[in-house]
Coordinates of C-alpha atoms in Angstrom, one line a residue:
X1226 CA -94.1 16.4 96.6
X1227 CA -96.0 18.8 94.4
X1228 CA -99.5 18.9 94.0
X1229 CA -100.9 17.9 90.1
X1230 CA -104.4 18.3 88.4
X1231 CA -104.8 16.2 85.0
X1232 CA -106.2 18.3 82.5
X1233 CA -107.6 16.1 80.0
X1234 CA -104.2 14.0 80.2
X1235 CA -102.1 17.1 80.5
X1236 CA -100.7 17.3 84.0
X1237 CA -101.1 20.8 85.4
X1238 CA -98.5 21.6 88.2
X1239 CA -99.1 23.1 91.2
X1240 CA -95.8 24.4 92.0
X1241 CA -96.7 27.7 93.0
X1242 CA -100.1 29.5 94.0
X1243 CA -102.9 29.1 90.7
X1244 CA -104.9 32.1 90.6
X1245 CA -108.6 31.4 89.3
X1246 CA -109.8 33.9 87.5
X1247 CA -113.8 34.8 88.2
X1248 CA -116.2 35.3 84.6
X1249 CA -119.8 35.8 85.7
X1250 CA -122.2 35.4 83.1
X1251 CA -125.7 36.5 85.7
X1252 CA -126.8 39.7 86.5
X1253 CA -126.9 38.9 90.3
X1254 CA -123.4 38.3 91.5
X1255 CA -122.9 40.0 94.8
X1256 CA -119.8 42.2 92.9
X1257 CA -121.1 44.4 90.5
X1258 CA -118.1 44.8 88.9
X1259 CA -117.5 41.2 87.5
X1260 CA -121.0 40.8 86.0
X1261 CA -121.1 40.5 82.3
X1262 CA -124.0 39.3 79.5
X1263 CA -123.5 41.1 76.8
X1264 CA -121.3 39.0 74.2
X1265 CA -118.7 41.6 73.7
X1266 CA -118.2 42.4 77.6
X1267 CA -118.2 38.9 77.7
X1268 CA -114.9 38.9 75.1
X1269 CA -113.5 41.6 76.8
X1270 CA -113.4 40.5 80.6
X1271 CA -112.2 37.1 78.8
X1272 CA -109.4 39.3 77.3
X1273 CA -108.5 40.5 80.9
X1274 CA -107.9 37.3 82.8
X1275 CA -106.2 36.2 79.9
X1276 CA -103.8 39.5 79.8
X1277 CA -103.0 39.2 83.5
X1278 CA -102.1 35.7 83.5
X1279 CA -105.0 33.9 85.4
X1280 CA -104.1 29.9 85.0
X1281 CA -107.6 29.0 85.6
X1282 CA -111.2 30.6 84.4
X1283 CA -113.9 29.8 85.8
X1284 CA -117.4 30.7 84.5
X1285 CA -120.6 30.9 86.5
X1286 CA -124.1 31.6 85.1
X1287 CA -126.0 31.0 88.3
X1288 CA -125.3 33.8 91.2
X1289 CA -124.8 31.8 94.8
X1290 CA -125.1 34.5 96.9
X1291 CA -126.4 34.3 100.3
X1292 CA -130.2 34.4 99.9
X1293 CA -130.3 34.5 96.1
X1294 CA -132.7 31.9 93.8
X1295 CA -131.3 29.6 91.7
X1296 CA -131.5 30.2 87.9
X1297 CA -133.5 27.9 86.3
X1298 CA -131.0 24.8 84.5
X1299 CA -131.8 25.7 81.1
X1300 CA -130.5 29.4 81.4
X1301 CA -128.4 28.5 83.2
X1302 CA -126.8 25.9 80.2
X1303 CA -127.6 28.3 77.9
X1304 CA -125.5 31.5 79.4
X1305 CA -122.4 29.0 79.6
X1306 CA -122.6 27.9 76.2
X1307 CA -122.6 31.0 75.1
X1308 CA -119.7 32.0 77.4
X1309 CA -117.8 28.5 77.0
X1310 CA -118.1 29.9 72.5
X1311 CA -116.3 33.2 73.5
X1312 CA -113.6 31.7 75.7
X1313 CA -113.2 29.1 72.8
X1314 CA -112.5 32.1 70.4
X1315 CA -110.7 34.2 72.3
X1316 CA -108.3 31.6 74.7
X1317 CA -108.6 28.6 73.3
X1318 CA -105.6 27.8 75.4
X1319 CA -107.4 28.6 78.8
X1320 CA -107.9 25.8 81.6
X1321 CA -111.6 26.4 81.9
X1322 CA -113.7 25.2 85.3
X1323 CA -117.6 26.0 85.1
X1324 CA -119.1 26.7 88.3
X1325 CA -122.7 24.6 88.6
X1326 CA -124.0 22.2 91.1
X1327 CA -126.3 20.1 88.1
X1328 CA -125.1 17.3 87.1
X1329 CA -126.9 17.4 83.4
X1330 CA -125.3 21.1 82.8
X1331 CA -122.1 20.1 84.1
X1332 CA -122.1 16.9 81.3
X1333 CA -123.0 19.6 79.1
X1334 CA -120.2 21.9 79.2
X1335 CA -117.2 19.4 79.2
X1336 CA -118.8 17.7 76.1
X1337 CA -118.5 22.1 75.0
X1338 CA -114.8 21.9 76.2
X1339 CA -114.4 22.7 80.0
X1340 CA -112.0 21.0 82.0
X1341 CA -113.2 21.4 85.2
X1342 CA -116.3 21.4 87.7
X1343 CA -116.6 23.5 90.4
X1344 CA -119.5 22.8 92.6
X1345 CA -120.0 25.0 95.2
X1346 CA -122.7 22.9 96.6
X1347 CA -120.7 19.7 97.7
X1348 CA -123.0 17.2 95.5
X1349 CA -126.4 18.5 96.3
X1350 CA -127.4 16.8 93.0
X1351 CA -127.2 13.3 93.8
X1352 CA -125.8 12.4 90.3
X1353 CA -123.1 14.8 90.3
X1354 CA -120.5 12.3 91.8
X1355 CA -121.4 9.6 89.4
X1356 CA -121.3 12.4 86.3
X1357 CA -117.6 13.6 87.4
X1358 CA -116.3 10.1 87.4
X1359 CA -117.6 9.1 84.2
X1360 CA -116.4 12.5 82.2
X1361 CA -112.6 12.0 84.5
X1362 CA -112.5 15.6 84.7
X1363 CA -111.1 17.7 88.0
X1364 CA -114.0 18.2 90.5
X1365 CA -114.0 21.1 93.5
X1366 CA -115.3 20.0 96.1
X1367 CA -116.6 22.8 98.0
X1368 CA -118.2 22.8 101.5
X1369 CA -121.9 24.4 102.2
X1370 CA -125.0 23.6 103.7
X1371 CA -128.0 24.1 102.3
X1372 CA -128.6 26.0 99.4
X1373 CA -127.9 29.5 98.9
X1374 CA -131.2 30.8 100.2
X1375 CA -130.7 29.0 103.3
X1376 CA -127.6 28.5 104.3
X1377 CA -126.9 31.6 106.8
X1378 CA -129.1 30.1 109.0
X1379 CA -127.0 26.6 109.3
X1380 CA -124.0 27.7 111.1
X1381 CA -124.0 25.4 114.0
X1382 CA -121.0 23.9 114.6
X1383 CA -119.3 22.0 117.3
X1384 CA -116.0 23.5 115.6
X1385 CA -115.9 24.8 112.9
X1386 CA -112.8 24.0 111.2
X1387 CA -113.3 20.3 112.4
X1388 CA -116.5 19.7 111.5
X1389 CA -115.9 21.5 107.7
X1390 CA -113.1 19.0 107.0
X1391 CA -115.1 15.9 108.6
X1392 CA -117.8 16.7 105.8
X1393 CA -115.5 17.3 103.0
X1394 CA -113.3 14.1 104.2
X1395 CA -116.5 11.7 103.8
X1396 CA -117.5 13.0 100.6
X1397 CA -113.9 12.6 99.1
X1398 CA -114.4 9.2 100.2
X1399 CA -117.4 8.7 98.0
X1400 CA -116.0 10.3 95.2
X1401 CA -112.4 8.2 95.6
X1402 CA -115.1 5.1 95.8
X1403 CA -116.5 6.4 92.2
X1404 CA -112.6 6.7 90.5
X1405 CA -112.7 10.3 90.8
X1406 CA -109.0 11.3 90.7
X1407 CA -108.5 14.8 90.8
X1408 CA -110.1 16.3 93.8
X1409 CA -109.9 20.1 94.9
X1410 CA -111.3 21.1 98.4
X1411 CA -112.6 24.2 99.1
X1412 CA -113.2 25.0 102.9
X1413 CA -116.3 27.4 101.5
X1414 CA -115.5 31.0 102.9
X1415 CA -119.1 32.5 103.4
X1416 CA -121.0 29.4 102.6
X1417 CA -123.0 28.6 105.9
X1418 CA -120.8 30.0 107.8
X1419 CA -120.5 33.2 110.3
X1420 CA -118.0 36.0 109.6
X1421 CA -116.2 34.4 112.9
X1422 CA -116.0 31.3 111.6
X1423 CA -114.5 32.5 108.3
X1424 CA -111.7 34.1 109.9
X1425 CA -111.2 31.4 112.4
X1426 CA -110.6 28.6 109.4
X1427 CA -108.4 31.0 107.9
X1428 CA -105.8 30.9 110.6
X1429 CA -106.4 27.1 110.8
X1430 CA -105.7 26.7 106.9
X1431 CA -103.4 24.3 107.3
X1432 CA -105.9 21.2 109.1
X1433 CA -107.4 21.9 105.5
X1434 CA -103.4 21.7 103.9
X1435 CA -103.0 18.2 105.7
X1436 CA -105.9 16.4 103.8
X1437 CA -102.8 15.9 101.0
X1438 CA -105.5 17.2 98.0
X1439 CA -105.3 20.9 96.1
X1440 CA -106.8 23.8 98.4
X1441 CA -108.5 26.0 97.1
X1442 CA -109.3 29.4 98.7
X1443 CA -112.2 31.7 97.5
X1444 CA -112.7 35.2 99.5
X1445 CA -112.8 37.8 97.1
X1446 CA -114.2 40.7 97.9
X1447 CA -116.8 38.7 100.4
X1448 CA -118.6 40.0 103.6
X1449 CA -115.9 38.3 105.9
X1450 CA -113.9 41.4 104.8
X1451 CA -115.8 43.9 103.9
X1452 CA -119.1 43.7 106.6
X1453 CA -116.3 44.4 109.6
X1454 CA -114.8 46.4 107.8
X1455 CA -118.0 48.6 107.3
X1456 CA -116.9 48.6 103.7
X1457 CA -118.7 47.7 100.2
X1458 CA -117.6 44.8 98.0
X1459 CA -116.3 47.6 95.8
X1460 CA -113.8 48.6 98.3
X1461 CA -112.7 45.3 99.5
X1462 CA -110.1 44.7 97.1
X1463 CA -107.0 45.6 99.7
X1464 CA -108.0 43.1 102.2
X1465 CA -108.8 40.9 99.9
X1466 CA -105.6 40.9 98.9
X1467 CA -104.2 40.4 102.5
X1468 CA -106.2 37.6 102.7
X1469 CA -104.8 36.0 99.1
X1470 CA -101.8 36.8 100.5
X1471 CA -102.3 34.8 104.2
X1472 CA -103.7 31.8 102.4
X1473 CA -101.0 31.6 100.0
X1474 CA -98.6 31.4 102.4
X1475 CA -100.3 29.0 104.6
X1476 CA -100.5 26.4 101.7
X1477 CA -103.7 27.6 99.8
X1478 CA -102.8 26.1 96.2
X1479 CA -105.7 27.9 94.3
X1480 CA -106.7 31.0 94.7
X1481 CA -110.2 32.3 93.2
X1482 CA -110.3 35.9 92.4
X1483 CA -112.1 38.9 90.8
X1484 CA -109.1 41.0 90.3
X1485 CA -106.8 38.6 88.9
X1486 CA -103.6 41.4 88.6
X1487 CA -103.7 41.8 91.9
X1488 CA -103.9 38.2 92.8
X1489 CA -100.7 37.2 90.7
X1490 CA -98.8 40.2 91.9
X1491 CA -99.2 39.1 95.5
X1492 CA -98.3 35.4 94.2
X1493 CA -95.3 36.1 92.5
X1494 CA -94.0 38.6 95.7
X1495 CA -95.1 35.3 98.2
X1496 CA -92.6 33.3 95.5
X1497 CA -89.9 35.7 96.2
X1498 CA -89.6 34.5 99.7
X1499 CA -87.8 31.7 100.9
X1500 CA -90.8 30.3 102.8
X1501 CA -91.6 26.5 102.9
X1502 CA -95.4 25.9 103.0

């Protein structure tokens, strides 16, 4: 049976591989090369996940880094506005998701025309469950500990793959309790975990597959490729392509990308196979 997501009433299929394509409006994402705040880069990286054929955008104004501060909510609302105006302009077609963990900003930009929250926190704001139900929008529900300035150091776990989906299975209860609907999981690659630990729920992505709700998948360009590697983010787009390519095959639904050509090349070549998830 495949996967939907209701897009304010439209039903979006999931029949093959999404690819999410990554707008940062900050000036501290951890990859240089997908920071934009000037209104015109702004139109233009718009214009380039619109011209490779992302199915999703998704904005972030507030960098969540390992070990970087939080923004402050106001500038944080205000860089999305003014990103959530451009994307209006130039795709007002696009199935937009804005990345935030406030409740009050996320109310803000679906009233401005998103369709989806992504909250890489998990509900750290304890009114973000609440908000999502009463604006019926998609929610991501991504696994982390802590807060970004923290959570390195809260990688204890009994097992890892395990305990992740333990987490994320008693907060989709809450949310199911609330009315929320359309629930995407997010195992949270480099989110209080260890580069191990990345790679080891990688090859167990499909405990995550069994939970019957959208996967989403988000390693682009992180350390879990590039630190072994003895790389930089700017030269991790090859295995971060392998990795695309592994999750999409193991049953990843979403995947969230900086280089979204790349991304839907390597989707459309998985859809060539005759491979059943």
């Amino acid at each position: 049976m495949e996967k939907t997501i209701n897009i304010r009433g439209r039903l979006l299929e999931i029949d093959r591989p999404l690819v999410m394509g990554i707008l940062n409006v900050t000036d501290d994402s951890f990859y240089g090369g997908c920071r934009v705040m000037e209104e015109e880069a702004v139109a233009a990286r718009v214009r380039q996940i619109r011209d490779e054929h992302a199915d999703i955008l998704d904005i972030g104004a507030c960098s969540t880094r390992p070990g970087s501060e939080s923004v402050d909510e106001a500038t944080e609302w205000e860089r999305l506005r003014r990103a959530l105006v451009i994307v209006g302009r130039e795709w007002p077609e696009a199935v937009v998701s804005v990345d935030t963990f406030r409740a009050g900003v996320a109310r803000k930009c679906v009233e401005a025309g998103a369709d989806i929250i992504n909250d890489v926190t998990g509900g750290s704001d304890p009114d973000m469950f609440d908000t999502v139900a009463s604006l019926h929008v998609p929610y991501i529900l991504m696994h982390m500990r802590g807060v970004p300035a923290t959570m390195q150091s809260l990688t204890d776990y009994a097992d890892v793959t395990a305990d992740v989906i333990t987490e994320l299975a008693f907060k989709v209860r809450q949310l199911r309790e609330r009315g929320v609907c359309d629930i995407i999981i997010d195992p949270g690659f480099g989110f209080a975990k260890t580069v191990e630990q990345n790679y080891e729920m990688m090859s167990r992505l499909d405990e995550f597959v069994k939970m019957d709700l959208p996967v989403l998948v988000g390693i682009s360009r992180k350390t879990m490729i590039w630190k072994p590697l003895s790389i930089t983010p700017d030269d991790a787009l090859p295995g971060t392509v392998a990795l695309n390519t592994f999750a999409m095959l193991h049953g990843a639904d979403i995947v969230r990308v900086h280089d979204v050509a790349a991304a839907v090349q390597a989707r459309d070549v998985v859809g060539m196979l005759d491979i059943k998830k």
